[in-house]
Coordinates of C-alpha atoms in Angstrom, one line a residue:
X68 CA 30.4 -16.4 -50.9
X69 CA 32.7 -16.0 -53.9
X70 CA 35.1 -13.1 -53.8
X71 CA 37.6 -11.3 -56.0
X72 CA 41.1 -11.9 -54.6
X73 CA 43.6 -9.1 -55.3
X74 CA 46.9 -8.6 -53.3
X75 CA 47.7 -5.1 -52.2
X76 CA 50.4 -3.1 -53.9
X77 CA 53.9 -2.6 -52.6
X78 CA 53.3 0.8 -51.1
X79 CA 51.0 -0.4 -48.3
X80 CA 52.6 -0.9 -44.9
X81 CA 53.7 -4.4 -43.8
X82 CA 50.9 -4.9 -41.2
X83 CA 48.2 -3.8 -43.7
X84 CA 49.7 -6.1 -46.3
X85 CA 49.9 -9.1 -44.0
X86 CA 46.3 -8.6 -42.8
X87 CA 45.1 -8.3 -46.3
X88 CA 47.0 -11.4 -47.4
X89 CA 45.6 -13.4 -44.5
X90 CA 42.1 -12.4 -45.7
X91 CA 43.1 -13.5 -49.3
X92 CA 44.3 -16.9 -48.1
X93 CA 41.3 -17.5 -45.8
X94 CA 38.8 -16.6 -48.5
X95 CA 40.6 -18.7 -51.0
X96 CA 40.4 -21.8 -48.8
X97 CA 36.8 -21.1 -48.1
X98 CA 36.0 -20.7 -51.8
X99 CA 37.6 -24.0 -52.7
X100 CA 35.3 -26.0 -50.4
X101 CA 35.8 -28.8 -48.0
X102 CA 39.2 -30.5 -48.2
X103 CA 40.0 -29.2 -51.7
X104 CA 42.5 -26.5 -50.9
X105 CA 46.3 -26.9 -50.6
X106 CA 49.1 -24.4 -50.0
X107 CA 50.2 -24.7 -53.6
X108 CA 46.7 -24.3 -54.9
X109 CA 46.0 -21.2 -52.8
X110 CA 49.3 -19.7 -53.9
X111 CA 48.3 -20.1 -57.5
X112 CA 44.9 -18.7 -56.9
X113 CA 45.9 -15.5 -55.0
X114 CA 49.2 -14.7 -56.8
X115 CA 51.5 -15.1 -53.8
X116 CA 54.6 -17.2 -53.5
X117 CA 54.3 -20.6 -51.9
X118 CA 56.6 -19.5 -49.0
X119 CA 54.4 -16.5 -48.3
X120 CA 51.2 -18.6 -48.4
X121 CA 52.8 -21.2 -46.1
X122 CA 53.6 -18.5 -43.5
X123 CA 50.1 -17.1 -43.7
X124 CA 48.5 -20.6 -43.5
X125 CA 50.5 -21.3 -40.3
X126 CA 49.2 -18.1 -38.7
X127 CA 45.6 -19.0 -39.6
X128 CA 46.2 -22.5 -38.2
X129 CA 47.6 -21.1 -35.0
X130 CA 44.6 -18.7 -34.5
X131 CA 42.1 -21.4 -35.3
X132 CA 40.7 -20.2 -38.5
X133 CA 41.9 -23.1 -40.6
X134 CA 42.5 -26.8 -39.9
X135 CA 44.4 -29.5 -41.8
X136 CA 43.0 -32.9 -42.6
X137 CA 44.6 -35.7 -44.5
X138 CA 46.7 -35.5 -47.7
X139 CA 45.7 -34.6 -51.2
X140 CA 47.6 -34.6 -54.5
X141 CA 47.7 -31.5 -56.5
X142 CA 47.9 -33.4 -59.8
X143 CA 51.4 -32.0 -60.4
X144 CA 54.9 -33.3 -59.9
X145 CA 56.2 -33.2 -56.3
X146 CA 55.1 -34.1 -52.8
X147 CA 51.3 -34.1 -52.1
X148 CA 50.0 -31.0 -50.3
X149 CA 48.2 -31.0 -47.0
X150 CA 44.4 -30.4 -47.4
X151 CA 43.2 -27.2 -45.8
X152 CA 39.7 -26.3 -44.7
X153 CA 38.0 -23.6 -42.7
X154 CA 37.5 -24.4 -39.0
X155 CA 34.2 -25.6 -37.7
X156 CA 34.7 -23.9 -34.4
X157 CA 35.5 -20.2 -33.6
X158 CA 34.0 -17.1 -35.0
X159 CA 30.4 -17.3 -36.2
X160 CA 27.7 -15.0 -37.5
X161 CA 24.2 -14.7 -36.0
X162 CA 21.3 -13.8 -38.3
X163 CA 17.8 -12.9 -37.0
X164 CA 14.9 -12.6 -39.4
X165 CA 11.9 -10.8 -38.0
X166 CA 8.9 -11.2 -40.3
X167 CA 5.2 -10.6 -40.0
X168 CA 4.3 -14.1 -38.8
X169 CA 7.6 -15.7 -37.7
X170 CA 11.0 -15.1 -36.3
X171 CA 13.9 -17.2 -37.6
X172 CA 17.4 -17.2 -36.1
X173 CA 20.5 -18.9 -37.8
X174 CA 24.2 -19.3 -36.9
X175 CA 26.7 -19.9 -39.6
X176 CA 30.4 -20.8 -39.4
X177 CA 33.3 -19.5 -41.5
X178 CA 32.3 -21.6 -44.4
X179 CA 28.8 -20.2 -44.3
X180 CA 27.4 -23.5 -43.2
X181 CA 24.2 -23.2 -41.1
X182 CA 25.0 -24.8 -37.8
X183 CA 22.0 -23.8 -35.6
X184 CA 18.5 -22.8 -36.6
X185 CA 15.5 -21.9 -34.4
X186 CA 12.2 -20.7 -35.9
X187 CA 9.1 -19.7 -34.1
X188 CA 5.8 -18.8 -35.7
X189 CA 4.4 -15.6 -34.1
X190 CA 1.8 -13.1 -35.2
X191 CA 3.8 -9.9 -34.9
X192 CA 1.1 -7.6 -36.4
X193 CA -0.2 -5.1 -34.0
X194 CA 2.4 -6.0 -31.3
X195 CA 4.6 -3.1 -30.1
X196 CA 8.0 -3.2 -31.8
X197 CA 9.9 -3.4 -28.6
X198 CA 7.9 -6.5 -27.6
X199 CA 8.5 -8.1 -31.0
X200 CA 12.2 -7.4 -30.9
X201 CA 12.4 -8.7 -27.3
X202 CA 10.8 -12.0 -28.5
X203 CA 13.4 -12.2 -31.2
X204 CA 16.2 -11.5 -28.7
X205 CA 14.9 -14.4 -26.5
X206 CA 15.1 -16.8 -29.5
X207 CA 18.5 -15.4 -30.4
X208 CA 19.8 -16.0 -26.8
X209 CA 18.8 -19.6 -26.9
X210 CA 20.5 -19.9 -30.3
X211 CA 23.7 -18.4 -28.8
X212 CA 23.6 -21.0 -26.1
X213 CA 23.4 -23.8 -28.7
X214 CA 26.2 -22.3 -30.8
X215 CA 28.5 -22.1 -27.8
X216 CA 27.9 -25.8 -27.1
X217 CA 29.5 -26.4 -30.6
X218 CA 32.4 -24.1 -29.7
X219 CA 31.1 -21.3 -32.0
X220 CA 31.3 -17.8 -30.7
X221 CA 29.1 -15.3 -32.8
X222 CA 30.9 -12.0 -33.2
X223 CA 28.0 -10.0 -34.5
X224 CA 24.3 -9.9 -35.3
X225 CA 22.5 -8.9 -38.5
X226 CA 18.8 -8.3 -38.4
X227 CA 16.7 -9.1 -41.5
X228 CA 13.7 -6.8 -41.3
X229 CA 10.7 -6.2 -43.6
X230 CA 10.0 -2.8 -45.1
X231 CA 12.3 0.3 -45.5
X232 CA 15.4 -0.2 -43.4
X233 CA 18.3 2.3 -43.1
X234 CA 20.5 3.8 -40.4
X235 CA 19.7 1.1 -37.9
X236 CA 15.9 1.8 -38.1
X237 CA 12.8 0.5 -39.8
X238 CA 11.6 3.6 -41.5
X239 CA 8.3 2.0 -42.6
X240 CA 7.0 -1.6 -42.5
X241 CA 3.3 -1.4 -43.5
X242 CA 2.4 -5.0 -42.7
X243 CA 3.8 -4.7 -39.2
X244 CA 2.5 -1.2 -38.7
X245 CA 6.1 0.0 -37.8
X246 CA 7.3 3.6 -38.5
X247 CA 10.6 5.0 -37.5
X248 CA 11.5 2.1 -35.2
X249 CA 15.1 2.0 -33.9
X250 CA 15.3 -1.7 -34.4
X251 CA 19.0 -2.2 -33.8
X252 CA 19.0 -0.3 -30.5
X253 CA 15.9 -2.1 -29.2
X254 CA 17.2 -5.5 -30.2
X255 CA 20.7 -4.9 -28.7
X256 CA 19.2 -3.8 -25.4
X257 CA 16.8 -6.8 -25.3
X258 CA 19.7 -9.3 -26.1
X259 CA 21.8 -7.8 -23.4
X260 CA 19.0 -8.2 -20.9
X261 CA 18.6 -11.9 -22.0
X262 CA 22.3 -12.5 -21.7
X263 CA 23.6 -10.4 -18.8
X264 CA 27.3 -10.6 -18.2
X265 CA 28.1 -11.8 -21.8
X266 CA 30.0 -9.6 -24.3
X267 CA 27.7 -7.3 -26.1
X268 CA 27.5 -8.1 -29.8
X269 CA 27.5 -5.4 -32.5
X270 CA 24.1 -5.3 -34.3
X271 CA 23.4 -4.3 -37.9
X272 CA 20.3 -4.4 -40.0
X273 CA 19.2 -4.8 -43.6
X274 CA 16.0 -5.4 -45.6
X275 CA 15.0 -9.1 -45.5
X276 CA 14.7 -9.4 -49.2
X277 CA 18.2 -8.0 -49.7
X278 CA 19.6 -10.6 -47.3
X279 CA 17.6 -13.5 -48.9
X280 CA 19.1 -12.4 -52.3
X281 CA 22.6 -12.4 -50.9
X282 CA 22.0 -15.9 -49.5
X283 CA 20.8 -17.0 -52.9
X284 CA 23.9 -15.5 -54.5
X285 CA 26.3 -17.1 -52.0
X286 CA 24.7 -20.5 -51.4
X287 CA 21.9 -21.0 -53.9
X288 CA 23.8 -22.7 -56.7
X289 CA 23.1 -20.0 -59.3
X290 CA 26.2 -21.2 -61.2
X291 CA 27.5 -18.3 -63.3
X292 CA 24.5 -16.0 -62.8
X293 CA 25.8 -12.9 -61.1
X294 CA 23.0 -10.4 -62.0
X295 CA 19.4 -11.3 -61.0
X296 CA 16.2 -9.9 -59.6
X297 CA 15.0 -11.6 -56.5
X298 CA 11.4 -11.7 -55.3
X299 CA 10.3 -13.0 -51.9
X300 CA 6.6 -13.7 -51.4
X301 CA 5.4 -13.7 -47.8
X302 CA 2.6 -11.6 -46.4
X303 CA 4.4 -8.8 -48.2
X304 CA 6.2 -9.0 -51.5
X305 CA 9.8 -7.9 -51.3
X306 CA 12.4 -7.5 -54.0
X307 CA 16.2 -7.2 -54.3
X308 CA 18.5 -6.6 -57.2
X309 CA 22.0 -8.1 -57.5
X310 CA 24.3 -6.8 -60.3
X311 CA 27.6 -8.4 -61.0
X312 CA 27.6 -10.1 -57.6
X313 CA 26.9 -6.9 -55.7
X314 CA 23.6 -5.9 -54.0
X315 CA 22.1 -2.7 -55.4
X316 CA 20.6 -0.8 -52.5
X317 CA 19.8 2.5 -54.2
X318 CA 20.7 6.1 -53.1
X319 CA 18.9 5.7 -49.8
X320 CA 19.0 2.0 -49.3
X321 CA 15.3 1.5 -50.3
X322 CA 15.7 -0.2 -53.7
X323 CA 13.7 -3.3 -54.5
X324 CA 10.2 -2.4 -53.1
X325 CA 8.6 -4.1 -56.0
X326 CA 5.6 -5.2 -53.9
X327 CA 4.4 -1.6 -53.9
X328 CA 4.6 -1.1 -57.6
X329 CA 1.0 -0.1 -58.7
X330 CA -0.8 -2.7 -60.8
X331 CA -4.1 -0.8 -60.9
X332 CA -4.5 2.7 -59.4
X333 CA -8.1 2.0 -58.7
X334 CA -7.4 -1.3 -57.1
X335 CA -7.6 -2.4 -53.4
X336 CA -6.2 -0.2 -50.6
X337 CA -2.7 -1.2 -49.6
X338 CA -1.3 -0.9 -46.1
X339 CA 1.4 1.4 -47.5
X340 CA -1.3 4.0 -48.2
X341 CA -1.5 3.6 -52.0
X342 CA -4.0 1.5 -54.0
X343 CA -3.6 -1.5 -56.3
X344 CA -0.1 -2.5 -55.3
X345 CA 1.3 -5.8 -56.5
X346 CA 1.1 -7.1 -52.9
X347 CA -2.7 -6.8 -53.1
X348 CA -2.8 -9.3 -56.0
X349 CA 0.2 -11.6 -55.4
X350 CA 0.9 -11.4 -51.6
X351 CA 0.1 -14.2 -49.3
X352 CA -3.2 -12.8 -48.0
X353 CA -4.4 -12.0 -51.5
X354 CA -3.5 -15.5 -52.7
X355 CA -5.3 -17.3 -49.8
X356 CA -8.3 -15.1 -50.2
X357 CA -8.6 -15.7 -53.9
X358 CA -8.2 -19.4 -53.4
X359 CA -10.9 -19.6 -50.7
X360 CA -8.4 -20.7 -48.0
X361 CA -9.3 -19.8 -44.5
X362 CA -6.6 -18.7 -42.1
X363 CA -3.1 -17.5 -42.8
X364 CA 0.5 -18.1 -42.0
X365 CA 2.2 -21.4 -42.6
X366 CA -1.0 -23.5 -42.1
X367 CA -2.9 -21.4 -44.8
X368 CA 0.0 -21.6 -47.2
X369 CA 0.3 -25.4 -46.7
X370 CA -3.4 -25.8 -47.4
X371 CA -3.1 -23.7 -50.6
X372 CA -0.2 -25.9 -51.7
X373 CA -2.3 -29.0 -50.9
X374 CA -5.2 -27.7 -53.0
X375 CA -3.2 -26.8 -56.1
X376 CA -1.5 -30.2 -56.1
X377 CA -4.9 -31.8 -55.9
X378 CA -6.0 -29.7 -58.9
X379 CA -8.6 -27.6 -57.1
X380 CA -9.8 -25.2 -59.8
X381 CA -10.2 -22.2 -57.6
X382 CA -6.8 -22.6 -56.0
X383 CA -5.0 -23.2 -59.3
X384 CA -6.8 -20.2 -60.8
X385 CA -5.7 -18.0 -57.9
X386 CA -2.1 -19.0 -58.3
X387 CA -2.2 -18.5 -62.0
X388 CA -3.7 -15.0 -61.7
X389 CA -1.0 -14.1 -59.2
X390 CA 1.6 -15.4 -61.7
X391 CA 0.1 -13.1 -64.4
X392 CA 0.3 -10.1 -62.1
X393 CA 3.9 -10.9 -61.1
X394 CA 4.8 -11.3 -64.8
X395 CA 3.3 -7.9 -65.7
X396 CA 5.3 -6.1 -62.9
X397 CA 8.4 -8.1 -63.5
X398 CA 8.4 -7.3 -67.2
X399 CA 8.8 -3.6 -66.4
X400 CA 11.7 -4.4 -64.1
X401 CA 13.3 -6.7 -66.7
X402 CA 13.0 -4.0 -69.4
X403 CA 14.5 -1.4 -67.1
X404 CA 17.3 -3.5 -65.5
X405 CA 18.1 -6.4 -67.9
X406 CA 19.0 -9.1 -65.3
X407 CA 20.2 -12.5 -66.3
X408 CA 17.4 -14.2 -64.3
X409 CA 14.4 -13.6 -62.0
X410 CA 14.4 -15.8 -58.9
X411 CA 11.2 -16.3 -56.9
X412 CA 11.5 -17.2 -53.2
X413 CA 9.3 -17.4 -50.1
X414 CA 5.8 -18.9 -50.8
X415 CA 6.4 -18.6 -54.5
X416 CA 9.1 -21.3 -54.5
X417 CA 6.7 -24.2 -53.9
X418 CA 4.1 -22.7 -56.2
X419 CA 6.4 -22.4 -59.2
X420 CA 4.8 -25.4 -61.1
X421 CA 1.6 -23.4 -61.3
X422 CA 3.0 -19.9 -61.2
X423 CA 5.7 -20.0 -63.7
X424 CA 3.8 -20.5 -67.0
X425 CA 1.5 -17.5 -66.7
X426 CA 4.3 -15.3 -65.4
X427 CA 6.5 -16.5 -68.3
X428 CA 3.8 -15.7 -70.7
X429 CA 3.4 -12.2 -69.5
X430 CA 7.2 -11.7 -69.5
X431 CA 7.5 -13.1 -73.0
X432 CA 4.9 -10.7 -74.4
X433 CA 6.1 -7.6 -72.6
X434 CA 9.9 -7.8 -72.5
X435 CA 10.9 -5.6 -75.4
X436 CA 14.3 -7.2 -76.1
X437 CA 12.7 -10.4 -77.2
X438 CA 15.2 -12.3 -75.1
X439 CA 12.5 -13.8 -72.8
X440 CA 10.9 -17.1 -73.8
X441 CA 8.7 -19.4 -71.7
X442 CA 10.7 -22.2 -70.2
X443 CA 14.0 -20.5 -71.1
X444 CA 15.4 -20.8 -67.6
X445 CA 15.5 -17.1 -66.8
X446 CA 12.5 -17.5 -64.3
X447 CA 13.5 -19.9 -61.6
X448 CA 12.6 -20.9 -58.1
X449 CA 14.9 -20.0 -55.2
X450 CA 17.0 -22.7 -53.5
X451 CA 16.3 -23.9 -50.0
X452 CA 19.6 -22.2 -49.0
X453 CA 18.3 -18.8 -50.1
X454 CA 16.7 -17.5 -46.9
X455 CA 17.1 -14.1 -45.1
X456 CA 18.3 -15.4 -41.7
X457 CA 21.2 -17.3 -43.3
X458 CA 22.0 -14.4 -45.5
X459 CA 22.1 -12.1 -42.4
X460 CA 24.4 -14.5 -40.5
X461 CA 26.7 -14.8 -43.5
X462 CA 26.8 -11.0 -43.9
X463 CA 28.4 -10.9 -40.4
X464 CA 31.0 -13.3 -41.5
X465 CA 32.1 -11.1 -44.5
X466 CA 33.7 -8.8 -41.9
X467 CA 35.6 -11.7 -40.3
X468 CA 36.8 -12.9 -43.7
X469 CA 37.9 -9.4 -44.6
X470 CA 40.1 -9.0 -41.5
X471 CA 40.6 -12.3 -39.6
X472 CA 43.2 -10.7 -37.3
X473 CA 40.5 -8.4 -35.8
X474 CA 38.5 -11.5 -34.8
X475 CA 41.2 -13.8 -33.5
X476 CA 40.5 -15.0 -30.0
X477 CA 43.2 -14.3 -27.4
X478 CA 45.3 -17.4 -26.5
X479 CA 43.8 -17.3 -23.0
X480 CA 40.2 -17.3 -24.2

């Protein structure tokens, strides 16, 4: 989770300045990685004096946000600096991904490291939203118990939800059959019921593709790529756009619904009410159907992957056709938005060896700038780290990193 580090100006009051500088120092240590940061290095990075940084580091050590381990040389003259790293205990983020056929829950620490993960495969279609969210809360409660065994105390929850998400509610999730569902409220009530007597955690929500894209940005090893279009293929097809390291949500928070871009207005009926959406050609159900694979969910996808690896003509042809459809729709997005890369996640990740060439071919022929070329590296598979649950959990931690004072545990805790 790289961040821009800028000290406040002299006009801010002393408490505000100190809180801001504590955030600068904590983020600088986190960005340097395990055991790489020293007081002198942090001072150079954030533009503060060594004395000021030493004072801030001492406060972060006392409140348990940082730890010291061993000695490291700065490469400059003088005494070696003490190595600093973010603590493996203390504040943590809880991310809960609710999807059509599974629920995945993740806890991350200050460094963004995934420390606990629980995933259950559930068919959530046709199930009342309150029941689905209660199931998710039950899984989250077990995850919280595991986190506390590691001396981690989650300070908030972020829900990763499919469909149109804003104002704490799922406005529309066609594949779940949800409309105007107050997801945050229902989940919070269910989690409180699962953990009576425990402190209530604040709950926020975001579209699952957006959070998967943030996880890819923060943890996926995209090197210097800060502007990219992210697609996640599950039962639905979701999308997200990151520009210069920031998520583009749109005027109403609904940007990225690329799965409902129309490929053929006379095509199959889509659950969204339209016809011929990309999802009907490149979504999980469409892929399995075209490949002749019975069943769905993880078992169906595993069977599809098995068949394409074995060279099954029907399966290979189905994946190639999905790649062509993806390429056609993506070419419009690339022409409009000019991202540095397009990242394919979800079920597309493992299908990239068979998906990429036809998608690249369409992009090459349709991107008007002429900057797209097959095998040029602009179309890439997502990393294992780029998943919505981890992105959700890490989103919680951005608040902690922004103001560690607000999340410091009392000395008696």
